[in-house]
PDB file of C-alpha atoms in Angstrom:
ATOM      1  CA  UNK A   1      -4.744 168.882  99.675  1.00  0.00           C
ATOM      2  CA  UNK A   2      -3.393 165.360 100.506  1.00  0.00           C
ATOM      3  CA  UNK A   3      -4.147 164.066  97.011  1.00  0.00           C
ATOM      4  CA  UNK A   4      -2.584 167.103  95.339  1.00  0.00           C
ATOM      5  CA  UNK A   5       0.515 166.551  97.481  1.00  0.00           C
ATOM      6  CA  UNK A   6       0.743 162.885  96.409  1.00  0.00           C
ATOM      7  CA  UNK A   7       0.318 163.812  92.738  1.00  0.00           C
ATOM      8  CA  UNK A   8       3.094 166.427  92.791  1.00  0.00           C
ATOM      9  CA  UNK A   9       5.439 164.456  95.087  1.00  0.00           C
ATOM     10  CA  UNK A  10       5.158 161.430  92.803  1.00  0.00           C
ATOM     11  CA  UNK A  11       6.782 163.341  89.958  1.00  0.00           C
ATOM     12  CA  UNK A  12      10.114 163.290  91.818  1.00  0.00           C
ATOM     13  CA  UNK A  13      11.406 160.132  90.134  1.00  0.00           C
ATOM     14  CA  UNK A  14      10.217 161.429  86.749  1.00  0.00           C
ATOM     15  CA  UNK A  15      12.240 164.598  87.315  1.00  0.00           C
ATOM     16  CA  UNK A  16      15.268 162.473  88.199  1.00  0.00           C
ATOM     17  CA  UNK A  17      14.870 160.541  84.949  1.00  0.00           C
ATOM     18  CA  UNK A  18      14.924 163.798  82.976  1.00  0.00           C
ATOM     19  CA  UNK A  19      17.566 165.669  84.985  1.00  0.00           C
ATOM     20  CA  UNK A  20      20.239 163.259  86.218  1.00  0.00           C
ATOM     21  CA  UNK A  21      21.696 162.414  82.785  1.00  0.00           C
ATOM     22  CA  UNK A  22      22.745 166.048  82.367  1.00  0.00           C
ATOM     23  CA  UNK A  23      24.161 166.974  85.798  1.00  0.00           C
ATOM     24  CA  UNK A  24      25.669 165.276  88.868  1.00  0.00           C
ATOM     25  CA  UNK A  25      23.087 164.770  91.630  1.00  0.00           C
ATOM     26  CA  UNK A  26      24.464 167.208  94.211  1.00  0.00           C
ATOM     27  CA  UNK A  27      25.005 169.860  91.550  1.00  0.00           C
ATOM     28  CA  UNK A  28      21.412 169.481  90.388  1.00  0.00           C
ATOM     29  CA  UNK A  29      20.150 169.769  93.972  1.00  0.00           C
ATOM     30  CA  UNK A  30      22.278 172.875  94.605  1.00  0.00           C
ATOM     31  CA  UNK A  31      20.873 174.569  91.509  1.00  0.00           C
ATOM     32  CA  UNK A  32      17.406 173.542  92.650  1.00  0.00           C
ATOM     33  CA  UNK A  33      17.833 174.927  96.171  1.00  0.00           C
ATOM     34  CA  UNK A  34      19.483 178.165  95.001  1.00  0.00           C
ATOM     35  CA  UNK A  35      16.682 178.704  92.482  1.00  0.00           C
ATOM     36  CA  UNK A  36      14.095 178.276  95.256  1.00  0.00           C
ATOM     37  CA  UNK A  37      15.766 181.090  97.198  1.00  0.00           C
ATOM     38  CA  UNK A  38      15.876 183.283  94.089  1.00  0.00           C
ATOM     39  CA  UNK A  39      12.112 182.830  93.697  1.00  0.00           C
ATOM     40  CA  UNK A  40      11.030 182.982  97.341  1.00  0.00           C
ATOM     41  CA  UNK A  41      13.335 185.562  98.929  1.00  0.00           C
ATOM     42  CA  UNK A  42      12.017 188.581  96.937  1.00  0.00           C
ATOM     43  CA  UNK A  43       8.448 187.465  97.716  1.00  0.00           C
ATOM     44  CA  UNK A  44       9.266 187.210 101.422  1.00  0.00           C
ATOM     45  CA  UNK A  45      10.849 190.679 101.438  1.00  0.00           C
ATOM     46  CA  UNK A  46       8.061 192.327  99.423  1.00  0.00           C
ATOM     47  CA  UNK A  47       5.306 190.782 101.546  1.00  0.00           C
ATOM     48  CA  UNK A  48       7.225 191.445 104.782  1.00  0.00           C
ATOM     49  CA  UNK A  49       6.559 187.900 105.911  1.00  0.00           C
ATOM     50  CA  UNK A  50       7.313 187.321 109.603  1.00  0.00           C
ATOM     51  CA  UNK A  51      10.522 185.513 110.491  1.00  0.00           C
ATOM     52  CA  UNK A  52      10.214 182.738 113.110  1.00  0.00           C
ATOM     53  CA  UNK A  53      12.367 184.332 115.794  1.00  0.00           C
ATOM     54  CA  UNK A  54      13.500 181.805 118.371  1.00  0.00           C
ATOM     55  CA  UNK A  55      12.749 178.780 116.175  1.00  0.00           C
ATOM     56  CA  UNK A  56      15.124 179.298 113.261  1.00  0.00           C
ATOM     57  CA  UNK A  57      17.561 176.647 114.498  1.00  0.00           C
ATOM     58  CA  UNK A  58      14.854 173.985 114.760  1.00  0.00           C
ATOM     59  CA  UNK A  59      13.443 174.894 111.336  1.00  0.00           C
ATOM     60  CA  UNK A  60      16.922 174.735 109.796  1.00  0.00           C
ATOM     61  CA  UNK A  61      17.623 171.306 111.305  1.00  0.00           C
ATOM     62  CA  UNK A  62      14.293 169.949 110.025  1.00  0.00           C
ATOM     63  CA  UNK A  63      15.042 171.372 106.576  1.00  0.00           C
ATOM     64  CA  UNK A  64      18.495 169.803 106.421  1.00  0.00           C
ATOM     65  CA  UNK A  65      16.995 166.412 107.261  1.00  0.00           C
ATOM     66  CA  UNK A  66      13.944 166.601 104.957  1.00  0.00           C
ATOM     67  CA  UNK A  67      15.657 168.353 102.050  1.00  0.00           C
ATOM     68  CA  UNK A  68      19.419 167.809 102.023  1.00  0.00           C
ATOM     69  CA  UNK A  69      19.576 164.400 103.687  1.00  0.00           C
ATOM     70  CA  UNK A  70      16.619 162.803 101.957  1.00  0.00           C
ATOM     71  CA  UNK A  71      17.072 164.146  98.431  1.00  0.00           C
ATOM     72  CA  UNK A  72      20.852 163.821  98.360  1.00  0.00           C
ATOM     73  CA  UNK A  73      20.616 160.236  99.582  1.00  0.00           C
ATOM     74  CA  UNK A  74      18.028 159.128  97.023  1.00  0.00           C
ATOM     75  CA  UNK A  75      19.500 160.988  94.035  1.00  0.00           C
ATOM     76  CA  UNK A  76      23.081 159.888  94.721  1.00  0.00           C
ATOM     77  CA  UNK A  77      21.908 156.292  95.227  1.00  0.00           C
ATOM     78  CA  UNK A  78      20.115 156.300  91.866  1.00  0.00           C
ATOM     79  CA  UNK A  79      23.175 157.844  90.192  1.00  0.00           C
ATOM     80  CA  UNK A  80      25.320 155.016  91.610  1.00  0.00           C
ATOM     81  CA  UNK A  81      23.042 152.390  90.103  1.00  0.00           C
ATOM     82  CA  UNK A  82      20.286 151.894  92.663  1.00  0.00           C
ATOM     83  CA  UNK A  83      17.115 150.941  90.725  1.00  0.00           C
ATOM     84  CA  UNK A  84      14.330 153.482  91.244  1.00  0.00           C
ATOM     85  CA  UNK A  85      11.937 150.690  92.232  1.00  0.00           C
ATOM     86  CA  UNK A  86      14.203 149.400  94.985  1.00  0.00           C
ATOM     87  CA  UNK A  87      14.888 152.907  96.290  1.00  0.00           C
ATOM     88  CA  UNK A  88      11.126 153.526  96.395  1.00  0.00           C
ATOM     89  CA  UNK A  89      10.664 150.321  98.387  1.00  0.00           C
ATOM     90  CA  UNK A  90      13.378 151.242 100.911  1.00  0.00           C
ATOM     91  CA  UNK A  91      12.061 154.781 101.372  1.00  0.00           C
ATOM     92  CA  UNK A  92       8.584 153.234 101.572  1.00  0.00           C
ATOM     93  CA  UNK A  93       9.488 151.985 105.048  1.00  0.00           C
ATOM     94  CA  UNK A  94       9.152 155.556 106.340  1.00  0.00           C
ATOM     95  CA  UNK A  95       5.515 155.328 107.502  1.00  0.00           C
ATOM     96  CA  UNK A  96       6.320 152.206 109.528  1.00  0.00           C
ATOM     97  CA  UNK A  97       9.353 153.842 111.175  1.00  0.00           C
ATOM     98  CA  UNK A  98       7.290 156.969 111.858  1.00  0.00           C
ATOM     99  CA  UNK A  99       4.582 154.846 113.507  1.00  0.00           C
ATOM    100  CA  UNK A 100       7.140 153.178 115.799  1.00  0.00           C
ATOM    101  CA  UNK A 101       8.474 156.599 116.794  1.00  0.00           C
ATOM    102  CA  UNK A 102       5.036 158.239 117.131  1.00  0.00           C
ATOM    103  CA  UNK A 103       5.115 158.241 120.986  1.00  0.00           C
ATOM    104  CA  UNK A 104       8.113 160.597 120.802  1.00  0.00           C
ATOM    105  CA  UNK A 105       5.798 163.323 119.457  1.00  0.00           C
ATOM    106  CA  UNK A 106       2.868 162.434 121.678  1.00  0.00           C
ATOM    107  CA  UNK A 107       0.951 160.374 119.129  1.00  0.00           C
ATOM    108  CA  UNK A 108      -0.537 156.889 119.373  1.00  0.00           C
ATOM    109  CA  UNK A 109      -1.055 154.385 116.566  1.00  0.00           C
ATOM    110  CA  UNK A 110      -4.203 152.272 116.766  1.00  0.00           C
ATOM    111  CA  UNK A 111      -4.469 148.637 115.686  1.00  0.00           C
ATOM    112  CA  UNK A 112      -6.360 149.503 112.512  1.00  0.00           C
ATOM    113  CA  UNK A 113      -3.623 151.934 111.532  1.00  0.00           C
ATOM    114  CA  UNK A 114      -0.934 149.267 112.000  1.00  0.00           C
ATOM    115  CA  UNK A 115      -2.889 147.001 109.661  1.00  0.00           C
ATOM    116  CA  UNK A 116      -3.117 149.877 107.175  1.00  0.00           C
ATOM    117  CA  UNK A 117       0.624 150.517 107.391  1.00  0.00           C
ATOM    118  CA  UNK A 118       1.369 146.862 106.627  1.00  0.00           C
ATOM    119  CA  UNK A 119      -1.143 146.849 103.756  1.00  0.00           C
ATOM    120  CA  UNK A 120       0.481 149.960 102.335  1.00  0.00           C
ATOM    121  CA  UNK A 121       3.976 148.500 102.548  1.00  0.00           C
ATOM    122  CA  UNK A 122       2.854 145.286 100.833  1.00  0.00           C
ATOM    123  CA  UNK A 123       1.133 147.343  98.156  1.00  0.00           C
ATOM    124  CA  UNK A 124       4.310 149.332  97.483  1.00  0.00           C
ATOM    125  CA  UNK A 125       6.293 146.089  97.272  1.00  0.00           C
ATOM    126  CA  UNK A 126       3.882 144.688  94.649  1.00  0.00           C
ATOM    127  CA  UNK A 127       3.962 147.892  92.589  1.00  0.00           C
ATOM    128  CA  UNK A 128       7.756 148.011  92.370  1.00  0.00           C
ATOM    129  CA  UNK A 129       8.336 144.239  92.294  1.00  0.00           C
ATOM    130  CA  UNK A 130       8.833 144.035  88.533  1.00  0.00           C
ATOM    131  CA  UNK A 131      11.113 147.085  88.582  1.00  0.00           C
ATOM    132  CA  UNK A 132      13.556 145.783  91.175  1.00  0.00           C
ATOM    133  CA  UNK A 133      16.908 144.656  89.864  1.00  0.00           C
ATOM    134  CA  UNK A 134      20.069 143.884  91.790  1.00  0.00           C
ATOM    135  CA  UNK A 135      22.302 144.455  88.770  1.00  0.00           C
ATOM    136  CA  UNK A 136      24.929 147.079  89.527  1.00  0.00           C
ATOM    137  CA  UNK A 137      23.793 147.379  93.145  1.00  0.00           C
ATOM    138  CA  UNK A 138      26.532 148.559  95.526  1.00  0.00           C
ATOM    139  CA  UNK A 139      26.795 148.847  99.283  1.00  0.00           C
ATOM    140  CA  UNK A 140      27.257 152.614  98.892  1.00  0.00           C
ATOM    141  CA  UNK A 141      23.940 153.015  97.087  1.00  0.00           C
ATOM    142  CA  UNK A 142      22.133 150.937  99.732  1.00  0.00           C
ATOM    143  CA  UNK A 143      23.662 152.992 102.547  1.00  0.00           C
ATOM    144  CA  UNK A 144      22.700 156.245 100.801  1.00  0.00           C
ATOM    145  CA  UNK A 145      19.099 155.092 100.387  1.00  0.00           C
ATOM    146  CA  UNK A 146      18.891 154.011 104.034  1.00  0.00           C
ATOM    147  CA  UNK A 147      20.339 157.399 105.004  1.00  0.00           C
ATOM    148  CA  UNK A 148      17.601 159.078 102.992  1.00  0.00           C
ATOM    149  CA  UNK A 149      14.955 156.961 104.742  1.00  0.00           C
ATOM    150  CA  UNK A 150      16.249 157.799 108.216  1.00  0.00           C
ATOM    151  CA  UNK A 151      16.742 161.451 107.317  1.00  0.00           C
ATOM    152  CA  UNK A 152      13.200 162.158 106.137  1.00  0.00           C
ATOM    153  CA  UNK A 153      11.710 160.096 108.979  1.00  0.00           C
ATOM    154  CA  UNK A 154      13.656 161.924 111.692  1.00  0.00           C
ATOM    155  CA  UNK A 155      13.102 165.268 109.932  1.00  0.00           C
ATOM    156  CA  UNK A 156       9.317 164.819 109.807  1.00  0.00           C
ATOM    157  CA  UNK A 157       9.157 163.866 113.494  1.00  0.00           C
ATOM    158  CA  UNK A 158      11.556 166.652 114.485  1.00  0.00           C
ATOM    159  CA  UNK A 159       9.498 169.280 112.697  1.00  0.00           C
ATOM    160  CA  UNK A 160       6.256 167.934 114.170  1.00  0.00           C
ATOM    161  CA  UNK A 161       7.697 168.162 117.700  1.00  0.00           C
ATOM    162  CA  UNK A 162       9.747 171.351 117.660  1.00  0.00           C
ATOM    163  CA  UNK A 163       8.440 173.610 114.888  1.00  0.00           C
ATOM    164  CA  UNK A 164       5.152 172.323 113.499  1.00  0.00           C
ATOM    165  CA  UNK A 165       3.791 175.829 112.966  1.00  0.00           C
ATOM    166  CA  UNK A 166       5.652 178.637 111.205  1.00  0.00           C
ATOM    167  CA  UNK A 167       5.224 180.998 108.271  1.00  0.00           C
ATOM    168  CA  UNK A 168       5.751 178.772 105.227  1.00  0.00           C
ATOM    169  CA  UNK A 169       7.424 181.516 103.199  1.00  0.00           C
ATOM    170  CA  UNK A 170      10.195 182.439 105.612  1.00  0.00           C
ATOM    171  CA  UNK A 171      10.457 178.915 107.002  1.00  0.00           C
ATOM    172  CA  UNK A 172      11.079 177.482 103.552  1.00  0.00           C
ATOM    173  CA  UNK A 173      13.774 180.103 102.878  1.00  0.00           C
ATOM    174  CA  UNK A 174      15.530 179.110 106.121  1.00  0.00           C
ATOM    175  CA  UNK A 175      15.343 175.406 105.311  1.00  0.00           C
ATOM    176  CA  UNK A 176      16.730 175.686 101.801  1.00  0.00           C
ATOM    177  CA  UNK A 177      19.471 178.103 102.858  1.00  0.00           C
ATOM    178  CA  UNK A 178      20.556 175.607 105.526  1.00  0.00           C
ATOM    179  CA  UNK A 179      20.438 172.772 102.986  1.00  0.00           C
ATOM    180  CA  UNK A 180      22.668 174.720 100.594  1.00  0.00           C
ATOM    181  CA  UNK A 181      25.225 175.241 103.363  1.00  0.00           C
ATOM    182  CA  UNK A 182      25.323 171.473 104.003  1.00  0.00           C
ATOM    183  CA  UNK A 183      25.415 170.237 100.393  1.00  0.00           C
ATOM    184  CA  UNK A 184      27.793 172.848  98.908  1.00  0.00           C
ATOM    185  CA  UNK A 185      31.049 171.494 100.420  1.00  0.00           C
ATOM    186  CA  UNK A 186      30.222 167.947  99.254  1.00  0.00           C
ATOM    187  CA  UNK A 187      29.348 169.154  95.737  1.00  0.00           C
ATOM    188  CA  UNK A 188      32.643 171.051  95.502  1.00  0.00           C
ATOM    189  CA  UNK A 189      34.726 168.150  96.832  1.00  0.00           C
ATOM    190  CA  UNK A 190      32.993 165.253  95.055  1.00  0.00           C
ATOM    191  CA  UNK A 191      31.654 166.772  91.826  1.00  0.00           C
ATOM    192  CA  UNK A 192      33.913 169.744  91.143  1.00  0.00           C
ATOM    193  CA  UNK A 193      31.040 172.207  91.526  1.00  0.00           C
ATOM    194  CA  UNK A 194      32.034 175.758  90.614  1.00  0.00           C
ATOM    195  CA  UNK A 195      30.649 179.044  89.234  1.00  0.00           C
ATOM    196  CA  UNK A 196      31.273 177.935  85.640  1.00  0.00           C
ATOM    197  CA  UNK A 197      28.963 174.904  86.062  1.00  0.00           C
ATOM    198  CA  UNK A 198      31.141 172.872  83.704  1.00  0.00           C
ATOM    199  CA  UNK A 199      29.474 169.614  84.722  1.00  0.00           C
ATOM    200  CA  UNK A 200      25.989 170.741  83.612  1.00  0.00           C
ATOM    201  CA  UNK A 201      24.525 170.224  80.124  1.00  0.00           C
ATOM    202  CA  UNK A 202      21.820 172.861  79.622  1.00  0.00           C
ATOM    203  CA  UNK A 203      19.486 170.768  77.487  1.00  0.00           C
ATOM    204  CA  UNK A 204      15.716 171.437  77.256  1.00  0.00           C
ATOM    205  CA  UNK A 205      15.100 168.282  79.311  1.00  0.00           C
ATOM    206  CA  UNK A 206      17.429 169.467  82.068  1.00  0.00           C
ATOM    207  CA  UNK A 207      15.969 172.990  82.155  1.00  0.00           C
ATOM    208  CA  UNK A 208      12.426 171.621  82.253  1.00  0.00           C
ATOM    209  CA  UNK A 209      13.316 169.201  85.054  1.00  0.00           C
ATOM    210  CA  UNK A 210      14.984 171.984  87.023  1.00  0.00           C
ATOM    211  CA  UNK A 211      12.034 174.370  86.662  1.00  0.00           C
ATOM    212  CA  UNK A 212       9.527 171.696  87.671  1.00  0.00           C
ATOM    213  CA  UNK A 213      11.640 170.597  90.641  1.00  0.00           C
ATOM    214  CA  UNK A 214      11.861 174.207  91.858  1.00  0.00           C
ATOM    215  CA  UNK A 215       8.290 175.417  91.349  1.00  0.00           C
ATOM    216  CA  UNK A 216       6.256 172.237  91.759  1.00  0.00           C
ATOM    217  CA  UNK A 217       8.355 170.025  94.043  1.00  0.00           C
ATOM    218  CA  UNK A 218      10.487 172.312  96.209  1.00  0.00           C
ATOM    219  CA  UNK A 219       7.865 175.049  96.614  1.00  0.00           C
ATOM    220  CA  UNK A 220       4.451 173.534  95.853  1.00  0.00           C
ATOM    221  CA  UNK A 221       4.855 170.044  97.329  1.00  0.00           C
ATOM    222  CA  UNK A 222       6.923 171.191 100.317  1.00  0.00           C
ATOM    223  CA  UNK A 223       4.365 173.880 101.210  1.00  0.00           C
ATOM    224  CA  UNK A 224       1.669 171.195 101.088  1.00  0.00           C
ATOM    225  CA  UNK A 225       3.779 168.791 103.181  1.00  0.00           C
ATOM    226  CA  UNK A 226       4.409 171.398 105.878  1.00  0.00           C
ATOM    227  CA  UNK A 227       0.716 172.320 105.931  1.00  0.00           C
ATOM    228  CA  UNK A 228      -0.211 168.651 106.348  1.00  0.00           C
ATOM    229  CA  UNK A 229       2.332 168.181 109.153  1.00  0.00           C
ATOM    230  CA  UNK A 230       0.838 171.201 110.894  1.00  0.00           C
ATOM    231  CA  UNK A 231      -2.735 169.903 110.635  1.00  0.00           C
ATOM    232  CA  UNK A 232      -2.383 166.114 110.970  1.00  0.00           C
ATOM    233  CA  UNK A 233      -0.599 163.410 112.910  1.00  0.00           C
ATOM    234  CA  UNK A 234       2.836 162.477 111.574  1.00  0.00           C
ATOM    235  CA  UNK A 235       1.789 158.847 110.976  1.00  0.00           C
ATOM    236  CA  UNK A 236      -1.172 159.931 108.845  1.00  0.00           C
ATOM    237  CA  UNK A 237       0.951 162.327 106.793  1.00  0.00           C
ATOM    238  CA  UNK A 238       3.740 159.854 106.089  1.00  0.00           C
ATOM    239  CA  UNK A 239       1.249 157.105 105.187  1.00  0.00           C
ATOM    240  CA  UNK A 240       0.378 159.191 102.121  1.00  0.00           C
ATOM    241  CA  UNK A 241       3.840 158.361 100.794  1.00  0.00           C
ATOM    242  CA  UNK A 242       2.593 154.813 100.199  1.00  0.00           C
ATOM    243  CA  UNK A 243       0.630 156.283  97.286  1.00  0.00           C
ATOM    244  CA  UNK A 244       3.777 157.712  95.678  1.00  0.00           C
ATOM    245  CA  UNK A 245       5.204 154.547  94.029  1.00  0.00           C
ATOM    246  CA  UNK A 246       1.835 153.516  92.491  1.00  0.00           C
ATOM    247  CA  UNK A 247       1.259 157.043  91.188  1.00  0.00           C
ATOM    248  CA  UNK A 248       4.812 157.234  89.843  1.00  0.00           C
ATOM    249  CA  UNK A 249       4.339 153.850  88.147  1.00  0.00           C
ATOM    250  CA  UNK A 250       1.265 155.150  86.324  1.00  0.00           C
ATOM    251  CA  UNK A 251       3.169 158.275  85.258  1.00  0.00           C
ATOM    252  CA  UNK A 252       6.100 156.173  83.990  1.00  0.00           C
ATOM    253  CA  UNK A 253       3.662 153.981  82.052  1.00  0.00           C
ATOM    254  CA  UNK A 254       2.012 157.023  80.448  1.00  0.00           C
ATOM    255  CA  UNK A 255       5.202 159.000  79.730  1.00  0.00           C
ATOM    256  CA  UNK A 256       7.871 156.366  79.086  1.00  0.00           C
ATOM    257  CA  UNK A 257       5.875 153.253  78.219  1.00  0.00           C
ATOM    258  CA  UNK A 258       7.207 151.360  81.225  1.00  0.00           C
ATOM    259  CA  UNK A 259       5.434 148.086  82.001  1.00  0.00           C
ATOM    260  CA  UNK A 260       2.573 148.230  84.484  1.00  0.00           C
ATOM    261  CA  UNK A 261       1.493 144.700  85.364  1.00  0.00           C
ATOM    262  CA  UNK A 262      -1.639 143.202  86.896  1.00  0.00           C
ATOM    263  CA  UNK A 263       0.379 142.622  90.067  1.00  0.00           C
ATOM    264  CA  UNK A 264       1.264 146.311  90.078  1.00  0.00           C
ATOM    265  CA  UNK A 265      -2.409 147.236  89.778  1.00  0.00           C
ATOM    266  CA  UNK A 266      -3.228 144.945  92.708  1.00  0.00           C
ATOM    267  CA  UNK A 267      -0.457 146.627  94.690  1.00  0.00           C
ATOM    268  CA  UNK A 268      -1.928 150.041  93.958  1.00  0.00           C
ATOM    269  CA  UNK A 269      -5.326 148.942  95.285  1.00  0.00           C
ATOM    270  CA  UNK A 270      -3.682 147.471  98.404  1.00  0.00           C
ATOM    271  CA  UNK A 271      -1.714 150.675  99.016  1.00  0.00           C
ATOM    272  CA  UNK A 272      -4.869 152.806  98.712  1.00  0.00           C
ATOM    273  CA  UNK A 273      -6.691 150.541 101.181  1.00  0.00           C
ATOM    274  CA  UNK A 274      -3.745 150.797 103.566  1.00  0.00           C
ATOM    275  CA  UNK A 275      -3.699 154.593 103.475  1.00  0.00           C
ATOM    276  CA  UNK A 276      -7.484 154.685 103.959  1.00  0.00           C
ATOM    277  CA  UNK A 277      -7.152 152.563 107.104  1.00  0.00           C
ATOM    278  CA  UNK A 278      -4.451 154.844 108.504  1.00  0.00           C
ATOM    279  CA  UNK A 279      -6.138 158.208 107.865  1.00  0.00           C
ATOM    280  CA  UNK A 280      -9.730 157.148 108.624  1.00  0.00           C
ATOM    281  CA  UNK A 281     -11.073 158.984 111.674  1.00  0.00           C
TER     282      UNK A 281
END
């Protein structure tokens, strides 16, 4: 399950490469979140899945942080010119921040795990080193990426502490509905979002990116993430994100012919070693 999660989660930047040229970032995310509800809500109603009475507020808050805050921050930063490699490196700080905050959810981080976290961070830095460019970089894009980092870190810890266990079907519906409520006003004000969807170009690339982001990323990967949070320590779960940039780099090399250097390969090995040190029992 952890490796399947990493494989699917790593396609996020690939989806952005296919989808962002044809729609503003918040508009794309709104269509993605609404489509998730269209798919999941009938399933929830037909299967009579139990609703988490008494925990809906906590689940909604965690969803806003993990979905709306994280995705909106990263996608808007990339749209404003933030290189994907640099955004991956900034977001790659999440496992370290989670480790520092682990005592807040009753977890401890051993010395070996700290070494693994540092190895993983260095590995990510090596993988994205040749993709980092400061051309066109703005303070707004940096702030958005940092917001995304803080949002997913706090959201993961919040969910682990207050609502680690809930029915994934109804819980996911609650989280995406809450995320829509947060993002919609910004999409209307900043991107002119409306029923006509005038800002969207319905190309095959855009439709494919939207379908994959709904079925694979927003449903498949998120279900796996929530299951991992339920079963494992937050530090162990977030350390898996160190494997995302190396995996994405391989995908970009295979699909777009992007350069994948010897240094990048060394970084991948270092990241894998780091994750192994963190999750080893």
